[in-house]
Protein backbone atom coordinates (compact mmCIF):
# COMPACT_ATOMS: atom_id res chain seq x y z
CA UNK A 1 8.92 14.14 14.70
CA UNK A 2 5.16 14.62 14.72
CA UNK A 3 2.34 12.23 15.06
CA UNK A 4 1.67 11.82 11.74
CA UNK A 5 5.17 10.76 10.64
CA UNK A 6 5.03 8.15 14.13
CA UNK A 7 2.28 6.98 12.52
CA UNK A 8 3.54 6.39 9.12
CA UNK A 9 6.72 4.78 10.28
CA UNK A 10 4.51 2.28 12.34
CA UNK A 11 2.45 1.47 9.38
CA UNK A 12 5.59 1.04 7.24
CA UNK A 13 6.65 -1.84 10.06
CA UNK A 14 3.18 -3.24 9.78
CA UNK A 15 3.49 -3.44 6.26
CA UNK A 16 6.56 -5.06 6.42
CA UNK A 17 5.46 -8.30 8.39
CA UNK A 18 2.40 -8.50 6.25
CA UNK A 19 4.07 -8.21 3.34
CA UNK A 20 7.51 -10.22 4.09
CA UNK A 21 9.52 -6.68 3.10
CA UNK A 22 9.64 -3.47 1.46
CA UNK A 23 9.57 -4.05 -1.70
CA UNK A 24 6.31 -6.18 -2.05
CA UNK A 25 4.79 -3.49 0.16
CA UNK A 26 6.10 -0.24 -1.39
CA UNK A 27 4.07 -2.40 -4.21
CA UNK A 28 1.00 -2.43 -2.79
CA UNK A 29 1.15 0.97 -1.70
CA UNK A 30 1.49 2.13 -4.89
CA UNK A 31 -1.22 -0.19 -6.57
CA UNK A 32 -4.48 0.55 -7.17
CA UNK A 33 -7.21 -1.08 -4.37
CA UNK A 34 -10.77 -1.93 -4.92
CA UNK A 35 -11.46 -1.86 -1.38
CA UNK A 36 -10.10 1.16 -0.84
CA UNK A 37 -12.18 2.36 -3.39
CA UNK A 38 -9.72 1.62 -6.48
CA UNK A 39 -7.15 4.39 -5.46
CA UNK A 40 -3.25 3.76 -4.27
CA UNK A 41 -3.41 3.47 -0.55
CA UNK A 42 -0.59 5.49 -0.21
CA UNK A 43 -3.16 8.47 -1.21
CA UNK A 44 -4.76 8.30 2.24
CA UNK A 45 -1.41 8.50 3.94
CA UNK A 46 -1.96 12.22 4.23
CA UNK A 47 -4.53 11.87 7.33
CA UNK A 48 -4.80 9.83 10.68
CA UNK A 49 -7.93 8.79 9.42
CA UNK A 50 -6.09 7.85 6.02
CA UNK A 51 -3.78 5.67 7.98
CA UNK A 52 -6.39 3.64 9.83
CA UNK A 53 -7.60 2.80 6.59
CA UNK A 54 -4.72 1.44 5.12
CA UNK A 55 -3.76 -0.28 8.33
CA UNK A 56 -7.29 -1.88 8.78
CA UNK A 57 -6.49 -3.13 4.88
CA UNK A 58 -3.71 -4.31 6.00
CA UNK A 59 -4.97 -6.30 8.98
CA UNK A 60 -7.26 -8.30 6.44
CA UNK A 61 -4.79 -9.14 4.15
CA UNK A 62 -2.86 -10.78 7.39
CA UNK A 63 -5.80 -12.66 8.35
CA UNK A 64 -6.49 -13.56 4.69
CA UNK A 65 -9.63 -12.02 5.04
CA UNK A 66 -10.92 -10.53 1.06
CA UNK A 67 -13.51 -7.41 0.94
């Protein structure tokens, strides 16, 4: 498996606990952000950089924290 795929399957965890399960985060994934600039966050999965996007997202959602 490479890094990027490690990566992804540690996000999908992450996403998990924030979101309760899969389905309300396969949800988000595929719904436009404003904070990520009104795109699908699942766009940036492609890159490392992508991913610490979407998991820094992520990490304000858990706190409740709104951008």
């Amino acid at each position: 498996m490479n890094n990027i795929n490690f990566e992804i399957q540690k996000l999908n965890k992450f996403g998990n606990e924030v979101f309760g399960d899969n389905t309300n985060f396969e949800k988000w994934l595929n719904s436009k952000s404003i904070t990520l600039g009104n795109v699908e966050p699942k766009s940036f999965l492609k890159t490392f950089e992508g991913i610490q996007l979407v998991k820094d997202e992520l990490g304000r959602i858990e706190h409740g924290i709104i951008s």
